[in-house]
PDB file of C-alpha atoms in Angstrom:
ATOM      1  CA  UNK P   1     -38.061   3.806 -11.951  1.00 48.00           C
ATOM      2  CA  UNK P   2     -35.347   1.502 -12.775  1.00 49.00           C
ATOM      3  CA  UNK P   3     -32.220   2.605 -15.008  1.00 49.00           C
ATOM      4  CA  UNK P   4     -30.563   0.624 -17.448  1.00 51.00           C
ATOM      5  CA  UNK P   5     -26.827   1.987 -16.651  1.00 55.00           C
ATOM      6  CA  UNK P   6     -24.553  -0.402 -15.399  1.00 55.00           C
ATOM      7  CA  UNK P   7     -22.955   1.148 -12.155  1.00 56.00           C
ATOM      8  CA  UNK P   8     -19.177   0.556 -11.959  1.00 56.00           C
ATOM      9  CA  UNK P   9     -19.529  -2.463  -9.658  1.00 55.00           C
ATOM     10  CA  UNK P  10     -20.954  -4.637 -13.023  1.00 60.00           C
ATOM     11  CA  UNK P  11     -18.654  -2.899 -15.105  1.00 56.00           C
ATOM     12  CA  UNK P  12     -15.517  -3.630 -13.193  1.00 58.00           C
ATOM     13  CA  UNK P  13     -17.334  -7.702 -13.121  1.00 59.00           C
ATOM     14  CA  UNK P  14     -17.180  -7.970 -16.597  1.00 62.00           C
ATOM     15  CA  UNK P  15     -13.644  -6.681 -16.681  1.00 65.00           C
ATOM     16  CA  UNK P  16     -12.325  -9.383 -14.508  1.00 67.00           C
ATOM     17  CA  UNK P  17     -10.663 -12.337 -15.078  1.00 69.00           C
ATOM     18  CA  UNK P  18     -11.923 -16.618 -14.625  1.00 72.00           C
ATOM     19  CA  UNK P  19     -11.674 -17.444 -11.242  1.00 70.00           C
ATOM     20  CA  UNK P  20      -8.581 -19.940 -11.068  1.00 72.00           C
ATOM     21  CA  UNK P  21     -10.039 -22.715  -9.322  1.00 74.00           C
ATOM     22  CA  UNK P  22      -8.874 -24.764  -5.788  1.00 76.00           C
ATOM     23  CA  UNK P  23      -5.442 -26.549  -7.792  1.00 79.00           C
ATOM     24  CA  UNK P  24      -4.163 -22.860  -8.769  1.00 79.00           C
ATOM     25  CA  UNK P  25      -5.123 -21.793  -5.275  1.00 81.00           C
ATOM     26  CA  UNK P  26      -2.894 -24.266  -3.836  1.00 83.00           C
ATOM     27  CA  UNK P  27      -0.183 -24.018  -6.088  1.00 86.00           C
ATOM     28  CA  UNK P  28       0.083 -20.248  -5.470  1.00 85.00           C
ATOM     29  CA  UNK P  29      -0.021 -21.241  -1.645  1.00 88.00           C
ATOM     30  CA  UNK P  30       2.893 -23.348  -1.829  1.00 91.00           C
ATOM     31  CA  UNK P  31       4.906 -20.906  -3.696  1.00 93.00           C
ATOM     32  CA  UNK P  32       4.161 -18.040  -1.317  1.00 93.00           C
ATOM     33  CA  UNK P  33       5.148 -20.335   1.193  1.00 95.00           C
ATOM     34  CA  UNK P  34       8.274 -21.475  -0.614  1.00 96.00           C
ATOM     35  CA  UNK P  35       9.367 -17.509  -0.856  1.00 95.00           C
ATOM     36  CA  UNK P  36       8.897 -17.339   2.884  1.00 96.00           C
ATOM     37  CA  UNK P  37      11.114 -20.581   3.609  1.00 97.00           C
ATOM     38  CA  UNK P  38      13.311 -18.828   1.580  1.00 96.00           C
ATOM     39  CA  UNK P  39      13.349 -15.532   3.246  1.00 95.00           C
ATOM     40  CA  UNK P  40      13.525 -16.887   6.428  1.00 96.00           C
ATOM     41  CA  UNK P  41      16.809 -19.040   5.642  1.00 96.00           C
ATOM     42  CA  UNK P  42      18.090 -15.588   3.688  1.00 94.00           C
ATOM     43  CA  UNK P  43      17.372 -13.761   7.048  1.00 93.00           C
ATOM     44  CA  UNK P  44      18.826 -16.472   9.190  1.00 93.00           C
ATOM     45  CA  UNK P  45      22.206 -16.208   7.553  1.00 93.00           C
ATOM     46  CA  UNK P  46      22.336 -12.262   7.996  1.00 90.00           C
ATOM     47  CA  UNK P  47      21.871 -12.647  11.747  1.00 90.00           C
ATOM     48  CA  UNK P  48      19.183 -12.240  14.458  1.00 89.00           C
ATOM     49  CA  UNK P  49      20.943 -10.435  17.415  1.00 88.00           C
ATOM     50  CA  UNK P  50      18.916  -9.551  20.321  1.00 85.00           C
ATOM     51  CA  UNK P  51      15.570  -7.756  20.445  1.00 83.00           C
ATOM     52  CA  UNK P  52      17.523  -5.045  22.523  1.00 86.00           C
ATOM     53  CA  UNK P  53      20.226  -4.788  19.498  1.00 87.00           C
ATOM     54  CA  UNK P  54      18.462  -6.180  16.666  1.00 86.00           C
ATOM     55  CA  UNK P  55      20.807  -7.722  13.738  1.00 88.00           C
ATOM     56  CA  UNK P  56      20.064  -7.268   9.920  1.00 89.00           C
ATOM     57  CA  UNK P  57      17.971 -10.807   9.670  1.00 89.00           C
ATOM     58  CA  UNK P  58      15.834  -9.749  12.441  1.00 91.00           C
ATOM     59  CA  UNK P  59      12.979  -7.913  10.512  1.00 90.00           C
ATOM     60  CA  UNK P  60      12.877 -10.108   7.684  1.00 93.00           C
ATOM     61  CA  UNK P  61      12.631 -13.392   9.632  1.00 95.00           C
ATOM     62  CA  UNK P  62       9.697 -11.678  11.237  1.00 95.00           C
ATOM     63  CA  UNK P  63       8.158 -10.946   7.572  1.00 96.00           C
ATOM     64  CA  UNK P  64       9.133 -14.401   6.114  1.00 96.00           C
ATOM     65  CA  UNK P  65       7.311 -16.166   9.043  1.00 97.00           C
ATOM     66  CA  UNK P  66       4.173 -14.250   8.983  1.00 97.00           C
ATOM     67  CA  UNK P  67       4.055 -15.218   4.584  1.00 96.00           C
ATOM     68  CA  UNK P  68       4.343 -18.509   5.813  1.00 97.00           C
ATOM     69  CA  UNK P  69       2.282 -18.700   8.332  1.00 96.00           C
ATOM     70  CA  UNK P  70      -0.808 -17.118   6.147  1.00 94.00           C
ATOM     71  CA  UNK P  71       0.252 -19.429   3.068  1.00 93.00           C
ATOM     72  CA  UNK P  72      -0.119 -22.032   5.038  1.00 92.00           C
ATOM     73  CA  UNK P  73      -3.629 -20.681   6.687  1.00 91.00           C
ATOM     74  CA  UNK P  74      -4.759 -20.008   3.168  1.00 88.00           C
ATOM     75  CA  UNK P  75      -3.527 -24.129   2.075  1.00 86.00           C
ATOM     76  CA  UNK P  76      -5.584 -25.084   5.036  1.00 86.00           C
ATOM     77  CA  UNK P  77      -8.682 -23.272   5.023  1.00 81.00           C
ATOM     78  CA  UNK P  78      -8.487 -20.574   1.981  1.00 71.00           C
ATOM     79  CA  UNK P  79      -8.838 -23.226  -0.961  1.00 60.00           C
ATOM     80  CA  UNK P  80     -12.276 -23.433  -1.235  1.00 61.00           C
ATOM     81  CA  UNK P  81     -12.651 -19.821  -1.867  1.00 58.00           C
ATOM     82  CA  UNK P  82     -12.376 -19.916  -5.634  1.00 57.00           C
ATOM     83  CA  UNK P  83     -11.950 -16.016  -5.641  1.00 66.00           C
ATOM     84  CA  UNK P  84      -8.224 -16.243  -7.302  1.00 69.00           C
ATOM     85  CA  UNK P  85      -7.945 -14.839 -10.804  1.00 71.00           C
ATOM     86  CA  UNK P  86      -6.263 -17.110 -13.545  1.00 74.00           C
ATOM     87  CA  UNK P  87      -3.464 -15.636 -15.134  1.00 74.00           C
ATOM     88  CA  UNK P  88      -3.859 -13.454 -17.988  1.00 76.00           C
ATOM     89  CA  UNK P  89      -1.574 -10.840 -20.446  1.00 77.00           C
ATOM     90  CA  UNK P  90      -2.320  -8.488 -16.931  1.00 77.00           C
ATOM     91  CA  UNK P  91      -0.049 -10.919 -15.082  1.00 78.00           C
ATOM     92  CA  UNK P  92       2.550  -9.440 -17.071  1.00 84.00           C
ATOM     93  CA  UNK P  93       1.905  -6.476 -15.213  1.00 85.00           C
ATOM     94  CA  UNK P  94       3.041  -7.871 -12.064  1.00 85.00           C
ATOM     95  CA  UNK P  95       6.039  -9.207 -13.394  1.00 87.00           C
ATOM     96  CA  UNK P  96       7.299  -6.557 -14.719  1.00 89.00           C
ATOM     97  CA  UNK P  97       7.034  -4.712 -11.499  1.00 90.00           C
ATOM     98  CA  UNK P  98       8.890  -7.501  -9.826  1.00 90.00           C
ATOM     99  CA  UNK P  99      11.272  -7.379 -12.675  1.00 92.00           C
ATOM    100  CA  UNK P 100      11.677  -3.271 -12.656  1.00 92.00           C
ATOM    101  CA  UNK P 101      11.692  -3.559  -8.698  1.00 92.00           C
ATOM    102  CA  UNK P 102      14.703  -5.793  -9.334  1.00 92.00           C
ATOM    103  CA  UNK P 103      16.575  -3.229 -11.440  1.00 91.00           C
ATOM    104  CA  UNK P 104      16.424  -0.707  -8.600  1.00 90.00           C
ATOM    105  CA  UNK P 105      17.774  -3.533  -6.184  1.00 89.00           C
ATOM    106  CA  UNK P 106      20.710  -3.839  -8.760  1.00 90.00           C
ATOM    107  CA  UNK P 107      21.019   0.260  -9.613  1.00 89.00           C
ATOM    108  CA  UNK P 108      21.033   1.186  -6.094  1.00 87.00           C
ATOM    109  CA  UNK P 109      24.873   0.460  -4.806  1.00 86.00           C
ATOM    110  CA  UNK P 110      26.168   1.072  -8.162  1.00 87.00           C
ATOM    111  CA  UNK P 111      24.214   5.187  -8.472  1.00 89.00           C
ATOM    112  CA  UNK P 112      22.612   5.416  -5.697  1.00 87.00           C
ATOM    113  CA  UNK P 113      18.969   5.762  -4.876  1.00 87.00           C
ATOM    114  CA  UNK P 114      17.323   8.720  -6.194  1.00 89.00           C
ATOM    115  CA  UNK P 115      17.272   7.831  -9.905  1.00 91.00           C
ATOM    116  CA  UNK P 116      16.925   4.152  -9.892  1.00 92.00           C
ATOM    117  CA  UNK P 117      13.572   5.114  -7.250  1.00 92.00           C
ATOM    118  CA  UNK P 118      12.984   8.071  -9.782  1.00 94.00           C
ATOM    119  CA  UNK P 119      13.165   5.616 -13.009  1.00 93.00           C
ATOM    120  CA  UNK P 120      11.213   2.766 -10.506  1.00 94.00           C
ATOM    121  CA  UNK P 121       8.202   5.263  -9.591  1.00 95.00           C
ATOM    122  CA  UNK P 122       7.928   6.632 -13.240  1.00 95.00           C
ATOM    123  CA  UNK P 123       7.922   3.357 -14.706  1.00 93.00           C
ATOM    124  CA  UNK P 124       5.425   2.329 -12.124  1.00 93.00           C
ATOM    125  CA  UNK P 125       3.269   5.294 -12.565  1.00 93.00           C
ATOM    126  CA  UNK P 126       2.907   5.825 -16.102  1.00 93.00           C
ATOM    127  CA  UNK P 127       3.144   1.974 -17.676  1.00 89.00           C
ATOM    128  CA  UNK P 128       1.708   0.134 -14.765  1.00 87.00           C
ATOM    129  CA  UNK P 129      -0.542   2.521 -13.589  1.00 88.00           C
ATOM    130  CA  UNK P 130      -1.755   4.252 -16.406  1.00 89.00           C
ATOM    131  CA  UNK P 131      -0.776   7.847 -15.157  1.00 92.00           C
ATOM    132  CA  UNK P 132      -0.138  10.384 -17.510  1.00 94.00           C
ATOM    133  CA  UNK P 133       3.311  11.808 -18.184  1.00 94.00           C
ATOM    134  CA  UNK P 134       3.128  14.642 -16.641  1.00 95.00           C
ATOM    135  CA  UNK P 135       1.359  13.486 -13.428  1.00 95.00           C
ATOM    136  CA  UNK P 136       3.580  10.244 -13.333  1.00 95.00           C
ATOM    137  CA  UNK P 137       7.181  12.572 -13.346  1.00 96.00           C
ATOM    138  CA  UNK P 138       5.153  14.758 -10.731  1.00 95.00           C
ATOM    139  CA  UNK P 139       4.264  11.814  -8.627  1.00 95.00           C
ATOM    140  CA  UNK P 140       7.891  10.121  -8.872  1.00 95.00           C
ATOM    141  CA  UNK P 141       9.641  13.132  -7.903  1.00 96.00           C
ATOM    142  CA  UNK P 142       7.172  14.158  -4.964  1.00 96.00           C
ATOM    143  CA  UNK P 143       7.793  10.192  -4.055  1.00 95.00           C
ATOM    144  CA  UNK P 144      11.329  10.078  -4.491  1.00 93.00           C
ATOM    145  CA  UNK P 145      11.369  13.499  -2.510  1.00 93.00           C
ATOM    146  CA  UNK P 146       9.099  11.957   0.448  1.00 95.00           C
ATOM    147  CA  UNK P 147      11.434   8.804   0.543  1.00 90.00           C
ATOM    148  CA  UNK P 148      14.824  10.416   0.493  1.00 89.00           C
ATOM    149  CA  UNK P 149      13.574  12.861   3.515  1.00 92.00           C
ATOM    150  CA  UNK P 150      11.919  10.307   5.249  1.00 92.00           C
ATOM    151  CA  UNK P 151      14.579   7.675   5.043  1.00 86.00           C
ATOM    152  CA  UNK P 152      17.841  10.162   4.613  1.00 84.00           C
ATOM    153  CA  UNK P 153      16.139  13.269   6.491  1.00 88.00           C
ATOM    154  CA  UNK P 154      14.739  12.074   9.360  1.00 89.00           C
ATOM    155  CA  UNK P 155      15.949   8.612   9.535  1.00 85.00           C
ATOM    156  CA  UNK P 156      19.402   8.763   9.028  1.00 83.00           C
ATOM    157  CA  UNK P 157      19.714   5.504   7.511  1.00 82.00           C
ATOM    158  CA  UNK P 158      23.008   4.402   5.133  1.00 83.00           C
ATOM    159  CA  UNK P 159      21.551   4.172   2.072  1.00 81.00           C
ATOM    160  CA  UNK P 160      23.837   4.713  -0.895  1.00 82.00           C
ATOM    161  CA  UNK P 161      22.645   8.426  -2.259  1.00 73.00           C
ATOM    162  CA  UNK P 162      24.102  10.843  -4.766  1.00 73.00           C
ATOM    163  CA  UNK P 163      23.475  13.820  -2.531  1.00 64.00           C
TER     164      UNK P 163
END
């Protein structure tokens, strides 16, 4: 006996956006690439140092080259794969998170990092991610919480912090 419900797999097909197409592909290759050129100069300029006394640039250069190295992998045998969305009004979503994730980058030597992460995680949470209010303020503060012990706590890393 067959049933006439769609399961969530056809639901969540219906939902989705055009595929972009091989030009869009390749454009968003380049620019990936681009940000990884760019890291890598960015991480050059902070310094390298020595795997036994790593400097600042050390772990970003290895980030930067790995982006590149899979944009350019993607250029070169990803294209054809048509499975890129085009962009939509939810591409907004993603640049407001860059945009929000920039505000915390900004906040964070000027008050610290518990409530520019606490604003950050909320913001994520509730208008990104749909949560409600009360679960999104629950989240960011168990978040915020798990960060600052992690990073603070056990780490003992310099991060600029109000407590």
């Amino acid at each position: 006996m067959e049933t006439t419900a769609a399961g969530p797999v056809e639901a969540w097909a219906d939902d989705t956006a055009p595929p972009a197409g091989p030009v869009a592909n390749l454009a968003a290759c380049l620019v990936t690439a681009a940000v990884g050129v760019a890291g890598a100069v960015g991480a050059m300029a902070l310094g390298l140092g020595t795997l036994t006394r790593p400097g600042a640039g050390l772990w970003p250069l290895a980030i930067s080259v790995a982006v590149v190295v899979l944009s350019l992998a993607q250029v070169l045998i990803g294209r054809r794969g048509g499975d890129g969305e085009k962009f939509s009004r939810y591409s907004l979503l993603s640049l407001a998170g860059l945009v929000t994730l920039l505000g915390l980058v900004a906040l964070l030597p000027v008050i610290g990092f518990e409530i520019p992460a606490l604003l950050l995680s909320l913001v994520w949470m509730k208008f990104l991610g749909g949560e409600s209010w009360r679960s999104a303020a629950g989240y960011s503060v168990l978040v915020v919480g798990v960060l600052y012990g992690v990073f603070v706590g056990a780490l003992g890393t310099n991060v600029p912090h109000l407590f």
